[in-house]
Amino acid sequence: DGCVSIGMTNAMDISGGGSVLGFQTGLVGFQRGSCQPVGDTDPEAVFQLTGPATGTVDLTAYSLDFVPDIYLRSGMCAGGPEVGCALGAPIGGGVNSASLRRAVTVGSTYYFFVDGGRSVYALYYSPR
C-alpha cells in the first residue's frame, strides 16, 4: 500500500512532550526532508506524535557531533505529506541545532524525523 517504511513500526511516541537523548548508528537513511540536499543518505531517527489540543508543536534537535536536519510528516506512514522541514546550523560553542514550530491538526498522527548525521543528539518537544 506504499505505507511500509523502515523504522516506522518502532517509532517512539513523544506525544506527551519532553526530551529524548538519542544516538544515530545506522549506516544509511531511508527518508529525506524536502529541505535536505538530494545526496543526503545519513540515518534518521523517527518519532511519532499526536497533534495536541493546542494545535501547535515546537520541536528542536541539538547535537555536538553533526548538524541536525528535522522534518515533520502527517498521516499514518512516513511517506505522508510533509508539514515542515528545517535545516540545522551551528549556534555557537560547538553546538548545532534545528527548530520547527508548526500548526497541526488536533488528534492527528504525525511522524517527526531527526536526520543529517551519525552520533549523539538531543530532542526537545513541547506540545504548546
CSV table of N, CA and C in Angstrom, one decimal:
chain,number,residue,atom,x,y,z
A,1,ASP,N,0.8,-1.2,0.0
A,1,ASP,CA,0.0,0.0,0.0
A,1,ASP,C,0.8,1.3,0.0
A,2,GLY,N,2.2,1.1,-0.1
A,2,GLY,CA,3.0,2.3,-0.1
A,2,GLY,C,3.3,2.9,1.2
A,3,CYS,N,2.8,2.4,2.3
A,3,CYS,CA,3.0,2.9,3.6
A,3,CYS,C,4.1,2.2,4.4
A,4,VAL,N,4.6,1.1,3.9
A,4,VAL,CA,5.6,0.4,4.7
A,4,VAL,C,6.9,1.1,4.5
A,5,SER,N,7.5,1.5,5.7
A,5,SER,CA,8.7,2.2,5.6
A,5,SER,C,9.6,1.7,6.8
A,6,ILE,N,10.9,1.7,6.5
A,6,ILE,CA,11.9,1.3,7.5
A,6,ILE,C,11.8,2.2,8.7
A,7,GLY,N,11.7,1.6,9.9
A,7,GLY,CA,11.7,2.3,11.2
A,7,GLY,C,10.4,2.8,11.7
A,8,MET,N,9.4,2.7,10.9
A,8,MET,CA,8.1,3.3,11.3
A,8,MET,C,7.4,2.4,12.4
A,9,THR,N,7.6,1.1,12.4
A,9,THR,CA,7.0,0.3,13.4
A,9,THR,C,7.6,0.5,14.7
A,10,ASN,N,8.8,1.0,14.8
A,10,ASN,CA,9.4,1.2,16.1
A,10,ASN,C,9.5,2.7,16.5
A,11,ALA,N,8.8,3.5,15.9
A,11,ALA,CA,8.8,5.0,16.2
A,11,ALA,C,8.4,5.2,17.7
A,12,MET,N,9.2,5.9,18.5
A,12,MET,CA,8.9,6.2,19.8
A,12,MET,C,7.8,7.3,19.9
A,13,ASP,N,6.8,7.1,20.7
A,13,ASP,CA,5.7,8.0,20.8
A,13,ASP,C,6.1,9.1,21.8
A,14,ILE,N,6.2,10.4,21.3
A,14,ILE,CA,6.6,11.5,22.1
A,14,ILE,C,5.4,12.5,22.3
A,15,SER,N,4.2,12.0,22.2
A,15,SER,CA,3.0,12.9,22.2
A,15,SER,C,2.9,13.7,23.5
A,16,GLY,N,3.4,13.2,24.6
A,16,GLY,CA,3.3,14.0,25.9
A,16,GLY,C,4.3,15.1,26.0
A,17,GLY,N,5.3,15.2,25.1
A,17,GLY,CA,6.3,16.2,25.2
A,17,GLY,C,7.5,15.7,26.1
A,18,GLY,N,8.5,16.5,26.2
A,18,GLY,CA,9.7,16.2,26.9
A,18,GLY,C,10.9,16.2,26.1
A,19,SER,N,11.9,15.4,26.6
A,19,SER,CA,13.2,15.4,25.9
A,19,SER,C,13.6,13.9,25.7
A,20,VAL,N,14.4,13.7,24.6
A,20,VAL,CA,15.0,12.4,24.3
A,20,VAL,C,16.5,12.6,24.0
A,21,LEU,N,17.3,11.8,24.6
A,21,LEU,CA,18.7,11.7,24.2
A,21,LEU,C,18.9,10.5,23.4
A,22,GLY,N,19.3,10.7,22.1
A,22,GLY,CA,19.4,9.6,21.2
A,22,GLY,C,20.8,9.4,20.6
A,23,PHE,N,21.0,8.3,19.9
A,23,PHE,CA,22.3,8.0,19.2
A,23,PHE,C,22.0,7.4,17.9
A,24,GLN,N,22.4,8.1,16.8
A,24,GLN,CA,22.2,7.6,15.4
A,24,GLN,C,23.3,6.6,15.1
A,25,THR,N,23.0,5.4,14.8
A,25,THR,CA,24.0,4.4,14.5
A,25,THR,C,23.9,3.8,13.1
A,26,GLY,N,22.8,4.0,12.4
A,26,GLY,CA,22.7,3.4,11.1
A,26,GLY,C,23.7,3.9,10.1
A,27,LEU,N,23.9,3.1,9.1
A,27,LEU,CA,24.9,3.4,8.0
A,27,LEU,C,24.3,4.3,7.0
A,28,VAL,N,23.0,4.1,6.7
A,28,VAL,CA,22.3,4.8,5.7
A,28,VAL,C,20.9,5.1,6.1
A,29,GLY,N,20.4,6.3,5.6
A,29,GLY,CA,19.0,6.6,5.9
A,29,GLY,C,18.0,6.2,4.8
A,30,PHE,N,16.8,6.2,5.1
A,30,PHE,CA,15.7,5.8,4.1
A,30,PHE,C,14.8,6.9,3.8
A,31,GLN,N,14.9,8.0,4.6
A,31,GLN,CA,14.0,9.1,4.4
A,31,GLN,C,14.8,10.4,4.2
A,32,ARG,N,14.1,11.4,3.7
A,32,ARG,CA,14.8,12.7,3.4
A,32,ARG,C,13.7,13.8,3.4
A,33,GLY,N,14.0,14.9,4.1
A,33,GLY,CA,13.1,16.0,4.1
A,33,GLY,C,13.3,16.8,2.9
A,34,SER,N,12.3,17.6,2.5
A,34,SER,CA,12.3,18.4,1.2
A,34,SER,C,13.4,19.4,1.3
A,35,CYS,N,13.8,19.9,2.5
A,35,CYS,CA,14.9,20.9,2.5
A,35,CYS,C,16.3,20.4,2.6
A,36,GLN,N,16.4,19.1,2.6
A,36,GLN,CA,17.8,18.5,2.7
A,36,GLN,C,18.4,18.3,1.3
A,37,PRO,N,19.7,18.3,1.2
A,37,PRO,CA,20.3,18.1,-0.1
A,37,PRO,C,19.9,16.7,-0.7
A,38,VAL,N,19.8,16.6,-2.0
A,38,VAL,CA,19.4,15.4,-2.6
A,38,VAL,C,20.3,14.2,-2.3
A,39,GLY,N,21.6,14.4,-2.2
A,39,GLY,CA,22.5,13.3,-1.9
A,39,GLY,C,22.6,12.9,-0.5
A,40,ASP,N,21.8,13.5,0.4
A,40,ASP,CA,21.9,13.1,1.8
A,40,ASP,C,21.5,11.7,2.1
A,41,THR,N,22.4,10.9,2.6
A,41,THR,CA,22.0,9.5,2.9
A,41,THR,C,22.2,9.1,4.3
A,42,ASP,N,22.4,10.2,5.2
A,42,ASP,CA,22.6,9.9,6.6
A,42,ASP,C,21.4,9.3,7.2
A,43,PRO,N,21.6,8.5,8.3
A,43,PRO,CA,20.5,7.8,9.0
A,43,PRO,C,19.5,8.8,9.7
A,44,GLU,N,18.3,8.4,10.0
A,44,GLU,CA,17.4,9.3,10.6
A,44,GLU,C,16.7,8.5,11.8
A,45,ALA,N,16.4,9.3,12.8
A,45,ALA,CA,15.6,8.8,14.0
A,45,ALA,C,14.2,9.2,13.7
A,46,VAL,N,13.2,8.3,14.0
A,46,VAL,CA,11.8,8.6,13.8
A,46,VAL,C,11.0,8.5,15.0
A,47,PHE,N,10.2,9.6,15.2
A,47,PHE,CA,9.3,9.6,16.4
A,47,PHE,C,7.9,9.9,16.0
A,48,GLN,N,6.9,9.4,16.7
A,48,GLN,CA,5.5,9.5,16.4
A,48,GLN,C,4.9,10.5,17.5
A,49,LEU,N,4.0,11.3,17.0
A,49,LEU,CA,3.2,12.1,18.0
A,49,LEU,C,1.8,12.4,17.5
A,50,THR,N,1.0,12.7,18.4
A,50,THR,CA,-0.4,13.0,18.1
A,50,THR,C,-0.6,14.5,18.3
A,51,GLY,N,-1.2,15.2,17.3
A,51,GLY,CA,-1.5,16.6,17.4
A,51,GLY,C,-2.1,17.0,18.7
A,52,PRO,N,-1.5,17.9,19.5
A,52,PRO,CA,-2.0,18.3,20.8
A,52,PRO,C,-3.2,19.2,20.7
A,53,ALA,N,-3.9,19.4,21.9
A,53,ALA,CA,-5.1,20.1,21.9
A,53,ALA,C,-4.9,21.6,21.5
A,54,THR,N,-3.7,22.1,21.7
A,54,THR,CA,-3.5,23.5,21.3
A,54,THR,C,-3.3,23.7,19.8
A,55,GLY,N,-3.0,22.6,19.1
A,55,GLY,CA,-2.8,22.6,17.6
A,55,GLY,C,-1.5,23.2,17.2
A,56,THR,N,-0.5,23.3,18.1
A,56,THR,CA,0.8,23.7,17.7
A,56,THR,C,1.9,22.8,18.4
A,57,VAL,N,3.0,22.5,17.6
A,57,VAL,CA,4.1,21.8,18.2
A,57,VAL,C,5.4,22.6,18.0
A,58,ASP,N,6.3,22.5,19.0
A,58,ASP,CA,7.6,23.0,18.9
A,58,ASP,C,8.6,21.9,19.0
A,59,LEU,N,9.4,21.7,18.1
A,59,LEU,CA,10.4,20.6,18.1
A,59,LEU,C,11.8,21.2,17.8
A,60,THR,N,12.8,20.8,18.6
A,60,THR,CA,14.1,21.2,18.5
A,60,THR,C,15.1,20.1,18.7
A,61,ALA,N,16.1,20.0,17.8
A,61,ALA,CA,17.1,19.0,18.0
A,61,ALA,C,18.5,19.7,18.1
A,62,TYR,N,19.3,19.1,19.0
A,62,TYR,CA,20.7,19.7,19.2
A,62,TYR,C,21.7,18.5,19.0
A,63,SER,N,22.9,18.9,18.6
A,63,SER,CA,24.0,17.9,18.5
A,63,SER,C,25.3,18.6,18.5
A,64,LEU,N,26.3,18.0,19.2
A,64,LEU,CA,27.7,18.5,19.1
A,64,LEU,C,28.4,17.7,18.0
A,65,ASP,N,27.8,16.6,17.5
A,65,ASP,CA,28.5,15.7,16.6
A,65,ASP,C,28.1,15.9,15.1
A,66,PHE,N,27.0,16.5,14.9
A,66,PHE,CA,26.5,16.7,13.5
A,66,PHE,C,25.5,17.8,13.5
A,67,VAL,N,25.3,18.4,12.3
A,67,VAL,CA,24.3,19.4,12.1
A,67,VAL,C,22.9,18.7,11.8
A,68,PRO,N,22.0,18.7,12.8
A,68,PRO,CA,20.7,18.0,12.5
A,68,PRO,C,19.8,18.8,11.6
A,69,ASP,N,19.1,18.0,10.7
A,69,ASP,CA,18.0,18.5,9.9
A,69,ASP,C,16.8,17.8,10.4
A,70,ILE,N,15.7,18.5,10.5
A,70,ILE,CA,14.5,17.9,11.1
A,70,ILE,C,13.3,18.1,10.1
A,71,TYR,N,12.3,17.2,10.2
A,71,TYR,CA,11.1,17.4,9.4
A,71,TYR,C,10.0,16.6,10.0
A,72,LEU,N,8.8,17.1,9.7
A,72,LEU,CA,7.5,16.6,10.3
A,72,LEU,C,6.6,16.2,9.1
A,73,ARG,N,6.1,15.0,9.2
A,73,ARG,CA,5.1,14.5,8.2
A,73,ARG,C,3.8,14.1,8.8
A,74,SER,N,2.7,14.3,8.1
A,74,SER,CA,1.4,13.9,8.7
A,74,SER,C,1.0,12.5,8.0
A,75,GLY,N,0.0,11.9,8.6
A,75,GLY,CA,-0.5,10.7,8.1
A,75,GLY,C,-0.1,9.5,8.9
A,76,MET,N,-0.5,8.3,8.4
A,76,MET,CA,-0.3,7.1,9.1
A,76,MET,C,1.0,6.4,8.7
A,77,CYS,N,1.8,7.1,7.8
A,77,CYS,CA,3.1,6.4,7.4
A,77,CYS,C,4.1,7.5,7.1
A,78,ALA,N,5.3,7.1,7.0
A,78,ALA,CA,6.5,8.0,6.8
A,78,ALA,C,6.4,8.8,5.5
A,79,GLY,N,5.7,8.2,4.5
A,79,GLY,CA,5.6,8.8,3.2
A,79,GLY,C,4.5,9.8,3.2
A,80,GLY,N,3.9,10.2,4.3
A,80,GLY,CA,2.8,11.2,4.3
A,80,GLY,C,3.3,12.5,3.9
A,81,PRO,N,2.3,13.5,3.7
A,81,PRO,CA,2.7,14.8,3.3
A,81,PRO,C,3.6,15.5,4.3
A,82,GLU,N,4.6,16.2,3.8
A,82,GLU,CA,5.5,17.0,4.8
A,82,GLU,C,4.8,18.2,5.3
A,83,VAL,N,4.8,18.4,6.6
A,83,VAL,CA,4.3,19.6,7.2
A,83,VAL,C,5.3,20.7,7.4
A,84,GLY,N,6.5,20.3,7.5
A,84,GLY,CA,7.6,21.3,7.7
A,84,GLY,C,9.0,20.6,7.7
A,85,CYS,N,10.0,21.4,7.3
A,85,CYS,CA,11.4,20.9,7.2
A,85,CYS,C,12.3,22.0,7.6
A,86,ALA,N,13.3,21.8,8.5
A,86,ALA,CA,14.2,22.8,8.9
A,86,ALA,C,15.7,22.3,8.8
A,87,LEU,N,16.5,23.0,8.1
A,87,LEU,CA,17.9,22.7,8.1
A,87,LEU,C,18.6,23.2,9.4
A,88,GLY,N,19.5,22.4,9.9
A,88,GLY,CA,20.2,22.9,11.1
A,88,GLY,C,21.3,23.8,10.8
A,89,ALA,N,21.9,24.4,11.9
A,89,ALA,CA,23.0,25.3,11.7
A,89,ALA,C,23.8,25.4,13.0
A,90,PRO,N,25.0,25.8,13.0
A,90,PRO,CA,25.8,26.0,14.2
A,90,PRO,C,25.2,27.2,15.0
A,91,ILE,N,25.1,27.0,16.4
A,91,ILE,CA,24.5,28.1,17.2
A,91,ILE,C,25.6,28.6,18.2
A,92,GLY,N,26.8,28.1,18.1
A,92,GLY,CA,27.9,28.6,18.9
A,92,GLY,C,28.3,27.6,19.9
A,93,GLY,N,29.6,27.7,20.4
A,93,GLY,CA,30.1,26.7,21.4
A,93,GLY,C,30.2,25.3,20.9
A,94,GLY,N,30.2,25.1,19.6
A,94,GLY,CA,30.3,23.7,19.1
A,94,GLY,C,28.9,23.0,19.0
A,95,VAL,N,27.8,23.7,19.3
A,95,VAL,CA,26.5,23.2,19.3
A,95,VAL,C,25.8,23.5,18.0
A,96,ASN,N,25.1,22.5,17.4
A,96,ASN,CA,24.4,22.6,16.2
A,96,ASN,C,22.9,22.4,16.6
A,97,SER,N,22.0,23.1,15.9
A,97,SER,CA,20.6,23.0,16.2
A,97,SER,C,19.7,23.2,15.0
A,98,ALA,N,18.5,22.6,15.1
A,98,ALA,CA,17.4,22.9,14.1
A,98,ALA,C,16.1,22.9,14.9
A,99,SER,N,15.2,23.9,14.6
A,99,SER,CA,13.9,24.1,15.3
A,99,SER,C,12.8,24.2,14.3
A,100,LEU,N,11.6,23.7,14.7
A,100,LEU,CA,10.5,23.7,13.9
A,100,LEU,C,9.2,24.0,14.7
A,101,ARG,N,8.5,25.0,14.4
A,101,ARG,CA,7.2,25.2,15.1
A,101,ARG,C,6.1,25.2,14.0
A,102,ARG,N,5.1,24.3,14.2
A,102,ARG,CA,4.1,24.2,13.2
A,102,ARG,C,2.7,24.0,13.8
A,103,ALA,N,1.7,24.5,13.0
A,103,ALA,CA,0.3,24.2,13.4
A,103,ALA,C,0.0,22.8,12.9
A,104,VAL,N,-0.7,22.1,13.7
A,104,VAL,CA,-1.1,20.7,13.4
A,104,VAL,C,-2.5,20.5,13.7
A,105,THR,N,-3.1,19.4,13.2
A,105,THR,CA,-4.5,19.1,13.5
A,105,THR,C,-4.6,18.3,14.8
A,106,VAL,N,-5.4,18.7,15.6
A,106,VAL,CA,-5.6,18.1,16.9
A,106,VAL,C,-6.0,16.6,16.7
A,107,GLY,N,-5.3,15.7,17.4
A,107,GLY,CA,-5.7,14.3,17.4
A,107,GLY,C,-5.1,13.5,16.2
A,108,SER,N,-4.5,14.2,15.2
A,108,SER,CA,-4.0,13.5,14.0
A,108,SER,C,-2.6,13.0,14.3
A,109,THR,N,-2.2,11.9,13.6
A,109,THR,CA,-0.9,11.3,13.8
A,109,THR,C,0.2,12.0,12.9
A,110,TYR,N,1.4,12.2,13.5
A,110,TYR,CA,2.5,12.8,12.8
A,110,TYR,C,3.7,12.0,13.0
A,111,TYR,N,4.7,12.1,12.1
A,111,TYR,CA,6.0,11.5,12.3
A,111,TYR,C,7.0,12.6,12.2
A,112,PHE,N,7.9,12.6,13.2
A,112,PHE,CA,9.0,13.6,13.3
A,112,PHE,C,10.3,12.9,13.1
A,113,PHE,N,11.2,13.5,12.3
A,113,PHE,CA,12.5,12.9,11.9
A,113,PHE,C,13.6,13.8,12.3
A,114,VAL,N,14.6,13.2,13.0
A,114,VAL,CA,15.9,13.8,13.2
A,114,VAL,C,16.9,13.2,12.3
A,115,ASP,N,17.5,14.0,11.4
A,115,ASP,CA,18.3,13.5,10.3
A,115,ASP,C,19.6,14.3,10.2
A,116,GLY,N,20.5,13.9,9.3
A,116,GLY,CA,21.6,14.7,9.0
A,116,GLY,C,23.0,14.3,9.5
A,117,GLY,N,23.0,13.2,10.2
A,117,GLY,CA,24.3,12.7,10.7
A,117,GLY,C,24.2,11.5,11.6
A,118,ARG,N,25.4,11.1,12.1
A,118,ARG,CA,25.5,10.0,13.0
A,118,ARG,C,26.0,10.5,14.3
A,119,SER,N,25.7,9.8,15.4
A,119,SER,CA,26.2,10.0,16.7
A,119,SER,C,25.1,10.6,17.6
A,120,VAL,N,25.5,11.3,18.7
A,120,VAL,CA,24.6,11.7,19.7
A,120,VAL,C,23.8,13.0,19.4
A,121,TYR,N,22.5,13.0,19.8
A,121,TYR,CA,21.6,14.2,19.6
A,121,TYR,C,20.7,14.3,20.8
A,122,ALA,N,20.1,15.4,21.0
A,122,ALA,CA,19.1,15.7,22.0
A,122,ALA,C,17.9,16.3,21.3
A,123,LEU,N,16.7,15.8,21.6
A,123,LEU,CA,15.4,16.2,21.0
A,123,LEU,C,14.6,16.8,22.1
A,124,TYR,N,14.0,18.0,21.9
A,124,TYR,CA,13.1,18.6,22.8
A,124,TYR,C,11.8,18.9,22.1
A,125,TYR,N,10.7,18.4,22.7
A,125,TYR,CA,9.4,18.6,22.1
A,125,TYR,C,8.4,19.2,23.1
A,126,SER,N,7.7,20.3,22.7
A,126,SER,CA,6.8,20.9,23.5
A,126,SER,C,5.4,21.0,22.8
A,127,PRO,N,4.4,20.3,23.3
A,127,PRO,CA,3.1,20.4,22.7
A,127,PRO,C,2.4,21.6,23.3
A,128,ARG,N,2.6,22.7,22.6
A,128,ARG,CA,2.2,24.1,23.1
A,128,ARG,C,0.8,24.1,23.5
